[in-house]
PDB file of C-alpha atoms in Angstrom:
ATOM      1  CA  MET A   1       3.349  19.531  13.898  1.00 40.00           C
ATOM      2  CA  VAL A   2       0.018  20.577  15.344  1.00 43.00           C
ATOM      3  CA  LYS A   3      -2.478  18.167  16.884  1.00 42.00           C
ATOM      4  CA  LYS A   4      -6.210  19.151  16.998  1.00 47.00           C
ATOM      5  CA  GLY A   5      -8.578  16.473  18.129  1.00 51.00           C
ATOM      6  CA  GLN A   6      -7.752  13.343  16.149  1.00 50.00           C
ATOM      7  CA  ASN A   7      -6.206  15.336  13.324  1.00 50.00           C
ATOM      8  CA  ILE A   8      -2.519  15.645  13.102  1.00 45.00           C
ATOM      9  CA  ILE A   9      -1.134  18.261  10.895  1.00 47.00           C
ATOM     10  CA  ASN A  10       2.367  18.009   9.680  1.00 45.00           C
ATOM     11  CA  TRP A  11       3.103  20.279   6.747  1.00 46.00           C
ATOM     12  CA  PRO A  12       6.587  20.990   5.591  1.00 47.00           C
ATOM     13  CA  MET A  13       5.410  24.284   3.980  1.00 48.00           C
ATOM     14  CA  ASP A  14       5.019  27.502   5.854  1.00 54.00           C
ATOM     15  CA  LYS A  15       1.751  28.927   4.405  1.00 57.00           C
ATOM     16  CA  PHE A  16      -1.354  27.696   2.845  1.00 61.00           C
ATOM     17  CA  ARG A  17      -4.156  29.193   0.782  1.00 68.00           C
ATOM     18  CA  ASP A  18      -7.781  28.382   0.741  1.00 72.00           C
ATOM     19  CA  VAL A  19      -7.852  25.739   3.469  1.00 74.00           C
ATOM     20  CA  TYR A  20     -11.178  24.255   4.554  1.00 77.00           C
ATOM     21  CA  MET A  21     -11.253  22.497   7.894  1.00 79.00           C
ATOM     22  CA  ILE A  22     -14.317  20.309   8.843  1.00 83.00           C
ATOM     23  CA  ASP A  23     -14.934  19.176  12.523  1.00 82.00           C
ATOM     24  CA  TYR A  24     -17.837  17.440  14.285  1.00 88.00           C
ATOM     25  CA  VAL A  25     -18.300  18.254  17.989  1.00 88.00           C
ATOM     26  CA  PRO A  26     -20.804  18.436  20.689  1.00 90.00           C
ATOM     27  CA  ARG A  27     -22.868  21.688  20.360  1.00 88.00           C
ATOM     28  CA  ASP A  28     -23.023  22.180  24.180  1.00 88.00           C
ATOM     29  CA  SER A  29     -20.032  23.137  26.042  1.00 85.00           C
ATOM     30  CA  ILE A  30     -18.163  20.038  27.431  1.00 83.00           C
ATOM     31  CA  VAL A  31     -16.979  22.223  30.323  1.00 86.00           C
ATOM     32  CA  ASP A  32     -20.488  22.093  31.661  1.00 91.00           C
ATOM     33  CA  ALA A  33     -20.580  19.040  34.250  1.00 93.00           C
ATOM     34  CA  ARG A  34     -24.063  17.995  33.126  1.00 94.00           C
ATOM     35  CA  VAL A  35     -22.892  17.587  29.465  1.00 94.00           C
ATOM     36  CA  CYS A  36     -19.834  15.725  30.515  1.00 93.00           C
ATOM     37  CA  LEU A  37     -21.932  13.404  32.709  1.00 95.00           C
ATOM     38  CA  LYS A  38     -24.289  12.673  29.756  1.00 95.00           C
ATOM     39  CA  LEU A  39     -21.286  11.944  27.512  1.00 94.00           C
ATOM     40  CA  LEU A  40     -19.728   9.576  30.129  1.00 95.00           C
ATOM     41  CA  MET A  41     -22.974   7.783  30.650  1.00 96.00           C
ATOM     42  CA  GLY A  42     -23.265   7.086  27.030  1.00 96.00           C
ATOM     43  CA  LYS A  43     -26.237   9.527  26.370  1.00 96.00           C
ATOM     44  CA  ASN A  44     -26.705  11.311  23.070  1.00 96.00           C
ATOM     45  CA  ILE A  45     -26.288  15.013  22.975  1.00 95.00           C
ATOM     46  CA  THR A  46     -26.638  17.358  20.103  1.00 92.00           C
ATOM     47  CA  GLY A  47     -23.642  17.466  17.640  1.00 92.00           C
ATOM     48  CA  GLU A  48     -22.644  20.194  15.126  1.00 88.00           C
ATOM     49  CA  TYR A  49     -20.271  20.546  12.200  1.00 84.00           C
ATOM     50  CA  ARG A  50     -17.740  23.215  12.137  1.00 81.00           C
ATOM     51  CA  VAL A  51     -16.481  24.126   8.661  1.00 80.00           C
ATOM     52  CA  LEU A  52     -13.892  26.919   8.630  1.00 76.00           C
ATOM     53  CA  HIS A  53     -12.324  28.483   5.591  1.00 76.00           C
ATOM     54  CA  PHE A  54      -8.897  30.165   5.862  1.00 76.00           C
ATOM     55  CA  LYS A  55      -7.760  32.268   2.921  1.00 76.00           C
ATOM     56  CA  HIS A  56      -4.198  32.256   4.273  1.00 74.00           C
ATOM     57  CA  LEU A  57      -2.960  29.974   6.966  1.00 72.00           C
ATOM     58  CA  SER A  58       0.333  29.235   8.628  1.00 73.00           C
ATOM     59  CA  LYS A  59       1.251  26.746  11.211  1.00 70.00           C
ATOM     60  CA  LYS A  60       2.072  29.814  13.489  1.00 72.00           C
ATOM     61  CA  ASN A  61      -1.453  31.065  13.496  1.00 73.00           C
ATOM     62  CA  LEU A  62      -3.388  27.891  12.974  1.00 72.00           C
ATOM     63  CA  ILE A  63      -4.712  27.545  16.685  1.00 72.00           C
ATOM     64  CA  ASN A  64      -5.473  31.075  17.274  1.00 74.00           C
ATOM     65  CA  GLU A  65      -7.291  31.408  13.985  1.00 73.00           C
ATOM     66  CA  TRP A  66      -9.254  28.078  14.672  1.00 69.00           C
ATOM     67  CA  HIS A  67     -10.382  29.265  18.054  1.00 68.00           C
ATOM     68  CA  LYS A  68     -11.487  32.783  16.746  1.00 71.00           C
ATOM     69  CA  ARG A  69     -13.456  31.262  13.909  1.00 66.00           C
ATOM     70  CA  THR A  70     -15.142  28.530  15.840  1.00 61.00           C
ATOM     71  CA  LEU A  71     -16.645  31.100  18.211  1.00 56.00           C
ATOM     72  CA  THR A  72     -18.013  33.299  15.492  1.00 56.00           C
ATOM     73  CA  ASP A  73     -19.026  31.297  12.335  1.00 56.00           C
ATOM     74  CA  ARG A  74     -21.216  28.318  13.081  1.00 60.00           C
ATOM     75  CA  SER A  75     -22.940  28.048   9.585  1.00 66.00           C
ATOM     76  CA  TYR A  76     -21.249  25.251   7.695  1.00 68.00           C
ATOM     77  CA  LYS A  77     -23.496  25.626   4.595  1.00 70.00           C
ATOM     78  CA  ARG A  78     -22.551  29.302   4.169  1.00 71.00           C
ATOM     79  CA  THR A  79     -18.933  28.437   4.407  1.00 69.00           C
ATOM     80  CA  LEU A  80     -19.153  25.546   2.107  1.00 72.00           C
ATOM     81  CA  GLY A  81     -21.273  27.765  -0.333  1.00 70.00           C
ATOM     82  CA  ARG A  82     -18.113  29.682  -0.927  1.00 67.00           C
ATOM     83  CA  LEU A  83     -16.293  26.492  -1.946  1.00 66.00           C
ATOM     84  CA  GLY A  84     -19.195  25.753  -4.389  1.00 64.00           C
ATOM     85  CA  SER A  85     -19.542  21.971  -3.525  1.00 70.00           C
ATOM     86  CA  LYS A  86     -23.141  20.815  -2.950  1.00 79.00           C
ATOM     87  CA  GLU A  87     -21.645  17.301  -2.825  1.00 82.00           C
ATOM     88  CA  ILE A  88     -19.794  18.048   0.550  1.00 83.00           C
ATOM     89  CA  CYS A  89     -23.058  19.523   2.020  1.00 83.00           C
ATOM     90  CA  LYS A  90     -24.674  16.147   1.050  1.00 87.00           C
ATOM     91  CA  ILE A  91     -22.162  14.249   2.901  1.00 88.00           C
ATOM     92  CA  LEU A  92     -22.668  16.339   6.099  1.00 87.00           C
ATOM     93  CA  ASP A  93     -26.435  16.219   5.788  1.00 88.00           C
ATOM     94  CA  GLY A  94     -26.140  12.459   5.499  1.00 92.00           C
ATOM     95  CA  TRP A  95     -24.563  12.237   8.944  1.00 92.00           C
ATOM     96  CA  SER A  96     -27.099  12.035  11.804  1.00 89.00           C
ATOM     97  CA  SER A  97     -26.744  14.868  14.333  1.00 83.00           C
ATOM     98  CA  PRO A  98     -26.663  13.060  17.768  1.00 93.00           C
ATOM     99  CA  PHE A  99     -23.155  13.075  19.273  1.00 95.00           C
ATOM    100  CA  ASN A 100     -22.268  10.103  21.415  1.00 96.00           C
ATOM    101  CA  LEU A 101     -18.797   9.647  23.139  1.00 94.00           C
ATOM    102  CA  TYR A 102     -18.702   6.005  22.391  1.00 96.00           C
ATOM    103  CA  ASN A 103     -20.428   5.196  19.032  1.00 95.00           C
ATOM    104  CA  HIS A 104     -21.037   8.438  17.032  1.00 95.00           C
ATOM    105  CA  ASN A 105     -18.232  10.795  17.724  1.00 94.00           C
ATOM    106  CA  CYS A 106     -15.674  12.863  15.856  1.00 91.00           C
ATOM    107  CA  ARG A 107     -13.578   9.796  14.875  1.00 91.00           C
ATOM    108  CA  HIS A 108     -16.656   8.019  13.506  1.00 94.00           C
ATOM    109  CA  PHE A 109     -17.436  11.154  11.618  1.00 93.00           C
ATOM    110  CA  SER A 110     -14.056  11.440  10.262  1.00 90.00           C
ATOM    111  CA  ASN A 111     -14.239   7.763   9.017  1.00 90.00           C
ATOM    112  CA  TYR A 112     -17.738   8.359   7.434  1.00 93.00           C
ATOM    113  CA  PHE A 113     -16.424  11.726   5.772  1.00 89.00           C
ATOM    114  CA  ILE A 114     -13.328  10.296   4.340  1.00 87.00           C
ATOM    115  CA  LYS A 115     -15.096   7.190   2.942  1.00 89.00           C
ATOM    116  CA  ASN A 116     -17.744   9.474   1.277  1.00 89.00           C
ATOM    117  CA  ILE A 117     -15.446  12.150   0.033  1.00 85.00           C
ATOM    118  CA  GLU A 118     -13.274   9.449  -1.599  1.00 85.00           C
ATOM    119  CA  LYS A 119     -16.479   8.242  -3.492  1.00 85.00           C
ATOM    120  CA  ILE A 120     -17.253  11.596  -4.879  1.00 78.00           C
ATOM    121  CA  ASP A 121     -13.523  12.361  -5.674  1.00 72.00           C
ATOM    122  CA  LYS A 122     -13.442   9.143  -7.816  1.00 74.00           C
ATOM    123  CA  GLN A 123     -16.550  10.463  -9.631  1.00 73.00           C
ATOM    124  CA  GLY A 124     -14.887  13.859 -10.210  1.00 66.00           C
ATOM    125  CA  TYR A 125     -17.088  16.042  -8.028  1.00 56.00           C
ATOM    126  CA  VAL A 126     -14.555  17.551  -5.823  1.00 53.00           C
TER     127      VAL A 126
END
């Protein structure tokens, strides 16, 4: 089992192909004391999406691959372009960018994304 943010991954299989992971995080480093202070005070900071595509992924290399990719590829539209789903881009574009620790964070984004992906899944777009 791997826990990353609020996502818990517990897969019985050893390897996966064509896995897309979507994450919403503060753009600025939370290691910076000023950024942490802003977050704790309830101020908005700039947020960003990270969409990563893994052709082959195993539980063994998940964390290492995640960190390598998040440091190099920050364009979610380019990554999703390979998936070919404009509907997912529309969902991401519909989420306003400011990140707030208390009322507009990764958990809120996850709820928003799941609700909207279920809608388009029912319509047959995904």
